[in-house]
Amino acid sequence: MEAGLGDYRSPLKKEDEVKGPSGQAATGPLRTQHGSPAPSYDDEPIVGEVTDLELKKKGEAAFHRLGWKRLTVVLIVEAIALGSLSLPSVFATLGMVAGVILCLGIGFIAMYTSYVVGQVKLKHPHISHYTDAGRLMFGKFGYEVISVMFCLQLIFTTGSHVLTGKIMWGNLTENGACSIVFGVVSAIILFMLAIPPSFAEVAILGYIDFVSIIVAILITMIATGVRASNADGGLAAVNWSAMPKDNLTLAEAFIAIANIVFAYSFALCQFSFMDEMHTPSDFPKSVLALGTIEIVIYTCTGAIIYAFVGKDVASPALLSAGPLISKIAFGVAMPVIFISGSINTTVVARYVHGRIFSNSVIKYINTPMGWITWLVLIGIVTVIAWIVAEAIPFFGDLLAICSSLFVSGFSFYFPAIMWFMFIKEGSWYERKNLPLSLLNILCFLVGVIVLGLGTYSSIWDIMDRYANGSVKDPFSCAPVS
């Protein structure tokens, strides 16, 4: 019976080795009876074996499946979630006029800086995450500092989704259990949804995510509108104002502004998402589509719900729809709370995992060791996010801290610096460069102001809340405020 293909190694048997004239074994390569060198298969893989090269090819293929439409969906998953739920209370603080102006103005600036990020990615294709851009700007030190900022922002954002999940479960059950339990349940769901490592897979869930948030917002708008119409005096009696609220402090104003900034934080993950695109040059279509959708949704959500509810609008806004309708709205919003939160875990874990296993096929997460390390890593990220949610148990300030410390850089002053360093050609004051130079200076100033005053305001407000006892203690069973 002939040997199977898997057992075939060489056309010469050991006992048939070529002899020299003296009867000694000849040195040098073995030769066939025709005098040609005998082929050696010692370094060839046995048929059926999977080589590291094949695993690498499969991994690369799996992580380069995004087109511009799917990129738009993934950006929507990352961006349109928590931000939209906080904006009506922002309008209640800043007033209708300032709220609309800031939503539009910050939105257009964020669209432009996102375009700059895309330009940098095209010019430097090796950039896989924002941290690589940090190395390009500031060397090894910049790489490490921006790595810490990148990871903390994504973990804090995941923590915000854990906190929103706690608020949701408390609302649905009328605080029927310890809020720590609700946080643990939310963290487990976020962990499970973060298991798929490819953003192309997340894009499939993104369609559910987008429909979820739109329907939840519409339910909230309709419910608050009906309640306002049926109240004494109707819509005319709603106590909304075009001007900022009375006795507005600097801290309150900048916490509100920081919440708008947080809503437009999609540039943070753009390098990571574009790294999976099969045609990266298509990115402007995604930026334009996402920016337009965000500006419309955020401005309309903030203005309309504020006009229907007035100065007492809650944050997140779903709490303002009334006891029954808020339960329905939270139920509908459940996918966006957890799908949008899980993508932040995926991004930070992909960065850390890729950095640890940069020279190994393990980084492609298509081997047993790859999956084991991946699951351990997203578990660690989720636990840290849960701790953040328990330590800072109030929604608006947690978003404000994220915006002030991190989004101010990733969405505003870092892109401005990158434009001057990598995109601008010639002197900044040349006629062809002057308009964009001034625009990027504005972006830089916006980021620095939010970083300084926003961080001060967030810390001051947190300390004040704990001092006057208006929030529960960390890691307590009390309902989330």
CSV table of C-alpha atoms in Angstrom, one decimal:
chain,number,residue,atom,x,y,z
A,1,MET,CA,0.0,0.0,0.0
A,2,GLU,CA,1.4,3.3,-1.0
A,3,ALA,CA,2.3,5.9,1.7
A,4,GLY,CA,-0.2,8.8,2.0
A,5,LEU,CA,0.8,12.2,0.9
A,6,GLY,CA,1.2,13.3,4.5
A,7,ASP,CA,3.9,10.7,5.0
A,8,TYR,CA,5.9,11.6,1.9
A,9,ARG,CA,9.2,13.2,2.8
A,10,SER,CA,12.0,12.4,0.3
A,11,PRO,CA,12.6,10.4,-2.9
A,12,LEU,CA,15.7,8.8,-1.4
A,13,LYS,CA,15.8,6.3,1.4
A,14,LYS,CA,18.5,6.4,4.0
A,15,GLU,CA,20.0,3.1,2.9
A,16,ASP,CA,20.2,4.4,-0.8
A,17,GLU,CA,22.4,7.3,0.1
A,18,VAL,CA,24.9,8.2,-2.7
A,19,LYS,CA,28.4,6.6,-2.3
A,20,GLY,CA,31.6,8.2,-3.5
A,21,PRO,CA,34.4,6.4,-5.4
A,22,SER,CA,36.0,5.1,-2.2
A,23,GLY,CA,32.8,3.7,-1.0
A,24,GLN,CA,32.4,6.4,1.6
A,25,ALA,CA,29.2,8.5,1.7
A,26,ALA,CA,29.5,11.4,-0.6
A,27,THR,CA,29.4,14.9,0.9
A,28,GLY,CA,27.2,17.7,-0.4
A,29,PRO,CA,23.6,17.5,-1.5
A,30,LEU,CA,22.1,14.2,-2.4
A,31,ARG,CA,21.5,13.6,-6.2
A,32,THR,CA,19.0,11.6,-8.1
A,33,GLN,CA,19.9,8.9,-10.6
A,34,HIS,CA,20.0,11.5,-13.3
A,35,GLY,CA,22.6,13.5,-11.5
A,36,SER,CA,20.3,16.4,-10.5
A,37,PRO,CA,20.0,17.5,-6.8
A,38,ALA,CA,17.4,15.6,-4.9
A,39,PRO,CA,14.6,17.9,-3.6
A,40,SER,CA,14.6,18.3,0.2
A,41,TYR,CA,11.3,18.6,2.1
A,42,ASP,CA,12.7,18.9,5.5
A,43,ASP,CA,11.7,22.6,5.8
A,44,GLU,CA,8.4,22.2,4.0
A,45,PRO,CA,5.2,21.9,6.1
A,46,ILE,CA,3.3,18.7,6.1
A,47,VAL,CA,0.1,18.9,4.2
A,48,GLY,CA,-2.7,19.8,6.7
A,49,GLU,CA,-0.4,21.8,9.0
A,50,VAL,CA,-1.1,25.5,9.5
A,51,THR,CA,1.9,27.8,9.4
A,52,ASP,CA,2.4,31.1,11.1
A,53,LEU,CA,2.5,32.7,7.7
A,54,GLU,CA,-1.0,31.4,6.9
A,55,LEU,CA,-2.3,32.5,10.3
A,56,LYS,CA,-0.8,35.9,9.6
A,57,LYS,CA,-2.5,36.1,6.2
A,58,LYS,CA,-5.8,35.1,7.6
A,59,GLY,CA,-5.4,37.6,10.5
A,60,GLU,CA,-4.6,40.4,8.1
A,61,ALA,CA,-7.6,39.6,5.9
A,62,ALA,CA,-9.9,39.4,8.9
A,63,PHE,CA,-8.8,42.9,10.1
A,64,HIS,CA,-9.1,44.7,6.7
A,65,ARG,CA,-12.8,44.3,5.8
A,66,LEU,CA,-14.1,47.8,6.5
A,67,GLY,CA,-15.5,49.9,3.7
A,68,TRP,CA,-16.5,53.5,4.2
A,69,LYS,CA,-20.2,52.6,4.9
A,70,ARG,CA,-19.2,50.2,7.6
A,71,LEU,CA,-16.7,52.7,8.9
A,72,THR,CA,-19.6,55.2,9.3
A,73,VAL,CA,-21.6,52.6,11.2
A,74,VAL,CA,-18.7,51.8,13.5
A,75,LEU,CA,-18.1,55.5,14.2
A,76,ILE,CA,-21.9,55.9,14.9
A,77,VAL,CA,-21.7,53.0,17.4
A,78,GLU,CA,-18.8,54.7,19.1
A,79,ALA,CA,-20.1,58.3,19.0
A,80,ILE,CA,-23.9,58.5,19.1
A,81,ALA,CA,-24.9,57.1,22.5
A,82,LEU,CA,-24.2,58.7,25.9
A,83,GLY,CA,-23.6,62.1,24.4
A,84,SER,CA,-27.1,62.5,23.1
A,85,LEU,CA,-28.6,61.5,26.4
A,86,SER,CA,-26.8,64.3,28.3
A,87,LEU,CA,-27.5,67.2,25.9
A,88,PRO,CA,-31.0,68.3,27.1
A,89,SER,CA,-29.6,69.0,30.6
A,90,VAL,CA,-26.8,70.9,28.9
A,91,PHE,CA,-29.4,73.1,27.2
A,92,ALA,CA,-31.1,73.7,30.5
A,93,THR,CA,-27.8,75.0,31.9
A,94,LEU,CA,-26.6,77.1,29.0
A,95,GLY,CA,-30.0,78.2,27.5
A,96,MET,CA,-31.4,77.4,24.1
A,97,VAL,CA,-29.4,80.0,22.2
A,98,ALA,CA,-26.0,79.0,23.5
A,99,GLY,CA,-26.9,75.3,23.4
A,100,VAL,CA,-27.7,75.4,19.7
A,101,ILE,CA,-24.7,77.6,18.8
A,102,LEU,CA,-22.3,75.3,20.7
A,103,CYS,CA,-23.8,72.1,19.3
A,104,LEU,CA,-23.4,73.4,15.8
A,105,GLY,CA,-20.0,75.1,16.3
A,106,ILE,CA,-18.3,72.2,18.2
A,107,GLY,CA,-19.8,69.8,15.8
A,108,PHE,CA,-18.3,71.4,12.7
A,109,ILE,CA,-14.9,71.8,14.4
A,110,ALA,CA,-15.0,68.1,15.3
A,111,MET,CA,-15.8,67.2,11.7
A,112,TYR,CA,-12.8,69.2,10.5
A,113,THR,CA,-10.4,67.7,13.1
A,114,SER,CA,-11.6,64.3,12.2
A,115,TYR,CA,-10.8,65.0,8.5
A,116,VAL,CA,-7.3,66.1,9.6
A,117,VAL,CA,-6.9,62.7,11.5
A,118,GLY,CA,-7.8,60.9,8.3
A,119,GLN,CA,-5.3,63.0,6.3
A,120,VAL,CA,-2.5,62.0,8.7
A,121,LYS,CA,-3.5,58.3,8.4
A,122,LEU,CA,-3.3,58.4,4.6
A,123,LYS,CA,0.1,60.2,4.8
A,124,HIS,CA,1.5,57.8,7.4
A,125,PRO,CA,-0.3,54.4,6.8
A,126,HIS,CA,1.8,52.7,9.6
A,127,ILE,CA,-0.3,54.5,12.2
A,128,SER,CA,-2.6,51.9,13.7
A,129,HIS,CA,-3.8,53.8,16.8
A,130,TYR,CA,-3.8,57.4,18.1
A,131,THR,CA,-0.7,56.4,20.2
A,132,ASP,CA,1.3,55.9,17.0
A,133,ALA,CA,0.5,59.5,16.1
A,134,GLY,CA,1.8,60.5,19.5
A,135,ARG,CA,5.1,58.9,18.7
A,136,LEU,CA,5.2,60.8,15.4
A,137,MET,CA,4.5,64.1,17.1
A,138,PHE,CA,6.6,63.8,20.3
A,139,GLY,CA,8.8,60.7,20.1
A,140,LYS,CA,8.9,57.9,22.6
A,141,PHE,CA,7.8,60.1,25.5
A,142,GLY,CA,4.7,61.3,23.5
A,143,TYR,CA,3.9,57.7,22.6
A,144,GLU,CA,3.8,56.7,26.2
A,145,VAL,CA,1.9,59.7,27.5
A,146,ILE,CA,-0.8,59.5,24.7
A,147,SER,CA,-1.0,55.7,25.3
A,148,VAL,CA,-2.0,56.3,28.9
A,149,MET,CA,-4.5,59.0,27.8
A,150,PHE,CA,-5.9,56.7,25.1
A,151,CYS,CA,-6.4,53.8,27.4
A,152,LEU,CA,-7.9,55.9,30.2
A,153,GLN,CA,-10.3,57.7,27.9
A,154,LEU,CA,-11.7,54.4,26.5
A,155,ILE,CA,-11.9,52.8,30.0
A,156,PHE,CA,-13.6,55.9,31.4
A,157,THR,CA,-16.1,55.8,28.5
A,158,THR,CA,-16.8,52.1,29.1
A,159,GLY,CA,-17.3,53.1,32.8
A,160,SER,CA,-19.9,55.6,31.7
A,161,HIS,CA,-21.8,52.9,29.9
A,162,VAL,CA,-21.6,50.7,33.1
A,163,LEU,CA,-23.1,53.7,35.0
A,164,THR,CA,-25.8,54.2,32.4
A,165,GLY,CA,-26.6,50.5,32.6
A,166,LYS,CA,-27.0,50.9,36.4
A,167,ILE,CA,-29.4,53.8,35.9
A,168,MET,CA,-31.3,51.7,33.4
A,169,TRP,CA,-31.7,48.6,35.6
A,170,GLY,CA,-32.6,50.8,38.6
A,171,ASN,CA,-35.3,52.5,36.5
A,172,LEU,CA,-36.7,49.3,35.0
A,173,THR,CA,-36.9,47.5,38.4
A,174,GLU,CA,-37.7,50.6,40.5
A,175,ASN,CA,-34.4,50.1,42.4
A,176,GLY,CA,-35.4,46.5,43.2
A,177,ALA,CA,-31.8,45.5,44.1
A,178,CYS,CA,-28.5,46.8,45.2
A,179,SER,CA,-27.1,49.1,42.6
A,180,ILE,CA,-23.7,47.3,42.7
A,181,VAL,CA,-25.5,44.2,41.4
A,182,PHE,CA,-26.8,46.3,38.5
A,183,GLY,CA,-23.3,47.5,37.8
A,184,VAL,CA,-22.0,43.9,37.8
A,185,VAL,CA,-24.7,42.8,35.4
A,186,SER,CA,-24.0,45.7,33.1
A,187,ALA,CA,-20.2,44.9,33.1
A,188,ILE,CA,-20.9,41.3,32.2
A,189,ILE,CA,-23.0,42.3,29.2
A,190,LEU,CA,-20.3,44.8,28.1
A,191,PHE,CA,-17.7,42.0,28.4
A,192,MET,CA,-19.7,39.6,26.3
A,193,LEU,CA,-20.3,42.1,23.5
A,194,ALA,CA,-16.6,43.0,23.4
A,195,ILE,CA,-15.5,39.4,22.6
A,196,PRO,CA,-15.6,39.8,18.8
A,197,PRO,CA,-12.2,41.4,18.1
A,198,SER,CA,-12.9,42.7,14.5
A,199,PHE,CA,-14.6,46.1,14.0
A,200,ALA,CA,-16.2,44.6,10.8
A,201,GLU,CA,-18.2,42.3,13.2
A,202,VAL,CA,-19.1,45.2,15.4
A,203,ALA,CA,-20.5,47.1,12.3
A,204,ILE,CA,-23.2,44.4,12.0
A,205,LEU,CA,-24.4,45.2,15.5
A,206,GLY,CA,-24.1,48.8,14.7
A,207,TYR,CA,-27.3,48.9,12.7
A,208,ILE,CA,-29.2,47.6,15.7
A,209,ASP,CA,-27.4,50.2,17.8
A,210,PHE,CA,-28.3,53.1,15.6
A,211,VAL,CA,-32.0,52.1,15.3
A,212,SER,CA,-32.0,51.7,19.1
A,213,ILE,CA,-30.9,55.2,20.0
A,214,ILE,CA,-33.0,56.9,17.3
A,215,VAL,CA,-36.2,55.1,18.5
A,216,ALA,CA,-35.4,55.8,22.2
A,217,ILE,CA,-34.8,59.5,21.4
A,218,LEU,CA,-38.1,59.7,19.4
A,219,ILE,CA,-40.0,57.9,22.3
A,220,THR,CA,-38.6,60.4,24.7
A,221,MET,CA,-39.4,63.4,22.5
A,222,ILE,CA,-43.0,62.3,21.9
A,223,ALA,CA,-43.6,61.4,25.5
A,224,THR,CA,-42.2,64.6,26.9
A,225,GLY,CA,-44.2,66.6,24.2
A,226,VAL,CA,-47.4,64.9,25.2
A,227,ARG,CA,-46.8,65.4,28.9
A,228,ALA,CA,-46.1,69.1,28.3
A,229,SER,CA,-49.2,69.5,26.1
A,230,ASN,CA,-51.5,67.9,28.7
A,231,ALA,CA,-50.1,69.9,31.6
A,232,ASP,CA,-51.7,73.1,32.9
A,233,GLY,CA,-51.0,75.9,30.4
A,234,GLY,CA,-49.7,73.5,27.7
A,235,LEU,CA,-46.4,74.0,25.9
A,236,ALA,CA,-46.5,77.7,26.6
A,237,ALA,CA,-46.1,77.0,30.3
A,238,VAL,CA,-42.9,75.0,30.0
A,239,ASN,CA,-40.1,76.9,31.8
A,240,TRP,CA,-37.4,76.8,29.2
A,241,SER,CA,-35.3,79.8,28.4
A,242,ALA,CA,-33.2,81.2,25.6
A,243,MET,CA,-30.7,82.5,28.1
A,244,PRO,CA,-28.4,80.6,30.5
A,245,LYS,CA,-30.0,79.7,33.9
A,246,ASP,CA,-29.9,82.1,36.8
A,247,ASN,CA,-26.7,82.4,38.9
A,248,LEU,CA,-24.8,80.2,36.5
A,249,THR,CA,-21.3,79.4,37.8
A,250,LEU,CA,-18.1,78.9,35.8
A,251,ALA,CA,-17.9,75.3,36.9
A,252,GLU,CA,-21.5,74.6,35.8
A,253,ALA,CA,-21.0,76.3,32.4
A,254,PHE,CA,-17.8,74.3,31.6
A,255,ILE,CA,-19.3,71.0,32.8
A,256,ALA,CA,-22.1,71.6,30.3
A,257,ILE,CA,-19.7,72.5,27.5
A,258,ALA,CA,-17.5,69.5,28.3
A,259,ASN,CA,-20.6,67.3,27.9
A,260,ILE,CA,-21.0,68.7,24.3
A,261,VAL,CA,-17.4,68.0,23.7
A,262,PHE,CA,-17.8,64.4,24.9
A,263,ALA,CA,-20.6,63.9,22.4
A,264,TYR,CA,-18.2,64.7,19.5
A,265,SER,CA,-15.4,62.4,20.6
A,266,PHE,CA,-15.3,60.1,17.6
A,267,ALA,CA,-11.8,61.1,16.4
A,268,LEU,CA,-10.3,59.1,19.3
A,269,CYS,CA,-10.8,55.8,17.6
A,270,GLN,CA,-10.6,56.9,14.0
A,271,PHE,CA,-7.0,55.7,13.5
A,272,SER,CA,-7.9,52.3,14.9
A,273,PHE,CA,-11.0,52.0,12.7
A,274,MET,CA,-9.3,53.3,9.5
A,275,ASP,CA,-6.5,50.7,10.0
A,276,GLU,CA,-9.1,48.0,9.1
A,277,MET,CA,-10.3,49.8,6.0
A,278,HIS,CA,-9.6,48.1,2.6
A,279,THR,CA,-9.8,51.6,0.9
A,280,PRO,CA,-8.7,54.2,3.5
A,281,SER,CA,-8.9,57.0,1.0
A,282,ASP,CA,-12.8,56.8,1.2
A,283,PHE,CA,-12.7,58.0,4.8
A,284,PRO,CA,-14.0,61.6,4.0
A,285,LYS,CA,-17.4,60.1,3.1
A,286,SER,CA,-17.6,58.5,6.6
A,287,VAL,CA,-16.6,61.7,8.3
A,288,LEU,CA,-19.1,63.8,6.4
A,289,ALA,CA,-21.9,61.3,7.0
A,290,LEU,CA,-21.3,60.9,10.7
A,291,GLY,CA,-20.7,64.6,11.4
A,292,THR,CA,-24.0,65.6,9.7
A,293,ILE,CA,-25.9,62.8,11.5
A,294,GLU,CA,-24.4,63.8,14.8
A,295,ILE,CA,-25.1,67.5,14.5
A,296,VAL,CA,-28.7,67.0,13.5
A,297,ILE,CA,-29.4,64.4,16.2
A,298,TYR,CA,-27.6,66.3,19.0
A,299,THR,CA,-29.0,69.7,18.2
A,300,CYS,CA,-32.6,68.4,17.8
A,301,THR,CA,-32.5,66.1,20.8
A,302,GLY,CA,-31.1,68.8,23.1
A,303,ALA,CA,-33.4,71.6,21.9
A,304,ILE,CA,-36.7,69.7,21.5
A,305,ILE,CA,-36.5,67.8,24.8
A,306,TYR,CA,-35.4,70.9,26.7
A,307,ALA,CA,-38.3,72.8,25.1
A,308,PHE,CA,-40.8,70.1,26.2
A,309,VAL,CA,-39.4,69.6,29.8
A,310,GLY,CA,-37.8,72.8,30.8
A,311,LYS,CA,-35.1,73.5,33.4
A,312,ASP,CA,-35.8,70.3,35.4
A,313,VAL,CA,-34.8,68.0,32.5
A,314,ALA,CA,-32.8,65.0,33.8
A,315,SER,CA,-29.5,63.5,32.7
A,316,PRO,CA,-29.6,61.1,30.9
A,317,ALA,CA,-32.7,62.5,29.2
A,318,LEU,CA,-34.6,59.2,29.1
A,319,LEU,CA,-35.5,59.8,32.8
A,320,SER,CA,-37.6,62.8,31.8
A,321,ALA,CA,-40.2,60.8,29.9
A,322,GLY,CA,-42.3,59.8,32.9
A,323,PRO,CA,-42.2,56.6,35.0
A,324,LEU,CA,-43.7,54.2,32.4
A,325,ILE,CA,-42.4,55.7,29.2
A,326,SER,CA,-38.9,56.0,30.6
A,327,LYS,CA,-39.0,52.3,31.3
A,328,ILE,CA,-40.0,51.7,27.7
A,329,ALA,CA,-37.3,54.1,26.4
A,330,PHE,CA,-34.6,52.5,28.5
A,331,GLY,CA,-35.7,49.0,27.2
A,332,VAL,CA,-35.4,50.3,23.6
A,333,ALA,CA,-32.1,52.0,24.4
A,334,MET,CA,-30.6,48.8,25.9
A,335,PRO,CA,-28.7,47.8,22.7
A,336,VAL,CA,-27.1,51.3,22.3
A,337,ILE,CA,-26.1,51.4,26.0
A,338,PHE,CA,-24.2,48.1,25.7
A,339,ILE,CA,-23.1,47.9,22.1
A,340,SER,CA,-21.7,51.4,22.1
A,341,GLY,CA,-20.0,50.7,25.4
A,342,SER,CA,-18.4,47.4,24.3
A,343,ILE,CA,-16.7,49.0,21.3
A,344,ASN,CA,-14.5,51.1,23.6
A,345,THR,CA,-13.4,47.9,25.4
A,346,THR,CA,-12.6,46.4,22.0
A,347,VAL,CA,-10.5,49.3,20.9
A,348,VAL,CA,-8.4,49.6,24.0
A,349,ALA,CA,-7.9,45.8,24.2
A,350,ARG,CA,-6.9,45.7,20.6
A,351,TYR,CA,-4.3,48.3,21.2
A,352,VAL,CA,-2.9,46.6,24.3
A,353,HIS,CA,-3.1,43.1,22.9
A,354,GLY,CA,-1.3,44.2,19.7
A,355,ARG,CA,1.4,46.0,21.6
A,356,ILE,CA,2.1,43.0,23.9
A,357,PHE,CA,2.1,40.5,21.0
A,358,SER,CA,3.4,42.7,18.2
A,359,ASN,CA,5.8,40.1,16.9
A,360,SER,CA,3.6,37.1,17.3
A,361,VAL,CA,0.6,35.6,15.4
A,362,ILE,CA,-1.1,35.7,18.8
A,363,LYS,CA,-2.0,39.3,18.0
A,364,TYR,CA,-4.4,38.2,15.3
A,365,ILE,CA,-6.6,36.4,17.9
A,366,ASN,CA,-7.0,33.3,15.7
A,367,THR,CA,-5.2,30.7,17.8
A,368,PRO,CA,-6.1,29.2,21.2
A,369,MET,CA,-3.5,31.4,23.0
A,370,GLY,CA,-4.7,34.4,21.0
A,371,TRP,CA,-8.3,33.9,22.3
A,372,ILE,CA,-7.2,33.1,25.8
A,373,THR,CA,-5.1,36.3,26.1
A,374,TRP,CA,-7.9,38.3,24.4
A,375,LEU,CA,-10.6,37.2,26.9
A,376,VAL,CA,-8.3,37.8,29.9
A,377,LEU,CA,-7.5,41.3,28.6
A,378,ILE,CA,-11.1,42.4,27.9
A,379,GLY,CA,-12.0,41.0,31.3
A,380,ILE,CA,-9.4,43.2,33.0
A,381,VAL,CA,-10.5,46.3,31.0
A,382,THR,CA,-14.2,45.6,32.0
A,383,VAL,CA,-13.4,45.2,35.7
A,384,ILE,CA,-11.4,48.5,35.7
A,385,ALA,CA,-14.3,50.3,33.9
A,386,TRP,CA,-16.7,48.9,36.6
A,387,ILE,CA,-14.5,50.3,39.3
A,388,VAL,CA,-14.6,53.7,37.6
A,389,ALA,CA,-18.4,53.6,37.4
A,390,GLU,CA,-18.7,52.7,41.1
A,391,ALA,CA,-16.1,55.4,42.2
A,392,ILE,CA,-17.7,58.3,40.2
A,393,PRO,CA,-21.5,57.5,40.5
A,394,PHE,CA,-22.9,60.5,38.7
A,395,PHE,CA,-23.4,60.8,35.0
A,396,GLY,CA,-22.7,64.4,34.0
A,397,ASP,CA,-19.4,64.8,35.9
A,398,LEU,CA,-18.0,61.5,34.7
A,399,LEU,CA,-18.6,62.6,31.1
A,400,ALA,CA,-17.1,66.0,31.9
A,401,ILE,CA,-13.9,64.5,33.3
A,402,CYS,CA,-13.4,62.3,30.2
A,403,SER,CA,-14.0,65.3,27.9
A,404,SER,CA,-11.8,67.7,29.8
A,405,LEU,CA,-8.8,65.5,30.3
A,406,PHE,CA,-8.7,63.4,27.1
A,407,VAL,CA,-11.2,64.4,24.4
A,408,SER,CA,-10.0,68.0,24.5
A,409,GLY,CA,-6.7,66.6,23.1
A,410,PHE,CA,-7.8,63.8,20.9
A,411,SER,CA,-10.5,65.8,19.1
A,412,PHE,CA,-9.1,69.3,19.2
A,413,TYR,CA,-5.5,70.3,20.1
A,414,PHE,CA,-3.7,67.1,18.9
A,415,PRO,CA,-5.3,67.3,15.4
A,416,ALA,CA,-4.3,71.0,15.2
A,417,ILE,CA,-0.7,70.1,16.1
A,418,MET,CA,-0.7,67.3,13.5
A,419,TRP,CA,-1.9,69.7,10.8
A,420,PHE,CA,1.0,72.1,11.4
A,421,MET,CA,3.5,69.3,11.7
A,422,PHE,CA,2.5,66.8,8.9
A,423,ILE,CA,-0.2,68.3,6.6
A,424,LYS,CA,0.8,72.0,6.1
A,425,GLU,CA,3.1,72.7,3.2
A,426,GLY,CA,5.1,75.9,3.4
A,427,SER,CA,4.8,78.7,5.9
A,428,TRP,CA,1.6,78.9,8.0
A,429,TYR,CA,1.1,82.6,7.0
A,430,GLU,CA,1.3,82.0,3.3
A,431,ARG,CA,-1.9,82.9,1.5
A,432,LYS,CA,-2.8,79.3,0.6
A,433,ASN,CA,-2.3,78.2,4.3
A,434,LEU,CA,-3.5,81.2,6.3
A,435,PRO,CA,-7.3,80.3,6.5
A,436,LEU,CA,-6.6,76.7,7.6
A,437,SER,CA,-3.8,77.9,9.9
A,438,LEU,CA,-6.3,80.2,11.7
A,439,LEU,CA,-8.8,77.4,11.9
A,440,ASN,CA,-6.3,75.0,13.4
A,441,ILE,CA,-5.2,77.7,15.9
A,442,LEU,CA,-8.9,78.0,16.9
A,443,CYS,CA,-9.1,74.2,17.3
A,444,PHE,CA,-6.0,74.2,19.5
A,445,LEU,CA,-7.4,77.0,21.7
A,446,VAL,CA,-10.7,75.3,22.1
A,447,GLY,CA,-9.0,72.1,23.2
A,448,VAL,CA,-6.6,73.8,25.7
A,449,ILE,CA,-9.5,75.9,27.2
A,450,VAL,CA,-11.6,72.8,27.7
A,451,LEU,CA,-8.6,70.9,29.2
A,452,GLY,CA,-7.9,73.7,31.8
A,453,LEU,CA,-11.2,75.1,32.8
A,454,GLY,CA,-13.2,71.9,32.1
A,455,THR,CA,-10.9,69.8,34.4
A,456,TYR,CA,-11.0,72.4,37.1
A,457,SER,CA,-14.8,72.6,36.9
A,458,SER,CA,-15.3,68.8,37.0
A,459,ILE,CA,-13.1,68.3,40.0
A,460,TRP,CA,-14.6,71.3,41.9
A,461,ASP,CA,-18.2,70.0,41.2
A,462,ILE,CA,-17.3,66.4,42.3
A,463,MET,CA,-15.8,67.7,45.6
A,464,ASP,CA,-18.8,70.0,46.1
A,465,ARG,CA,-21.3,67.2,45.6
A,466,TYR,CA,-19.6,64.9,48.1
A,467,ALA,CA,-19.2,67.8,50.6
A,468,ASN,CA,-23.0,68.6,50.6
A,469,GLY,CA,-24.0,65.0,50.5
A,470,SER,CA,-26.0,65.2,47.2
A,471,VAL,CA,-24.6,61.9,45.9
A,472,LYS,CA,-24.2,58.5,47.3
A,473,ASP,CA,-20.9,57.1,48.5
A,474,PRO,CA,-18.8,55.1,46.1
A,475,PHE,CA,-19.5,51.3,46.1
A,476,SER,CA,-22.8,51.7,47.9
A,477,CYS,CA,-26.2,50.0,47.2
A,478,ALA,CA,-28.0,53.3,47.1
A,479,PRO,CA,-29.8,54.2,43.8
A,480,VAL,CA,-27.6,56.1,41.3
A,481,SER,CA,-28.2,59.9,41.3
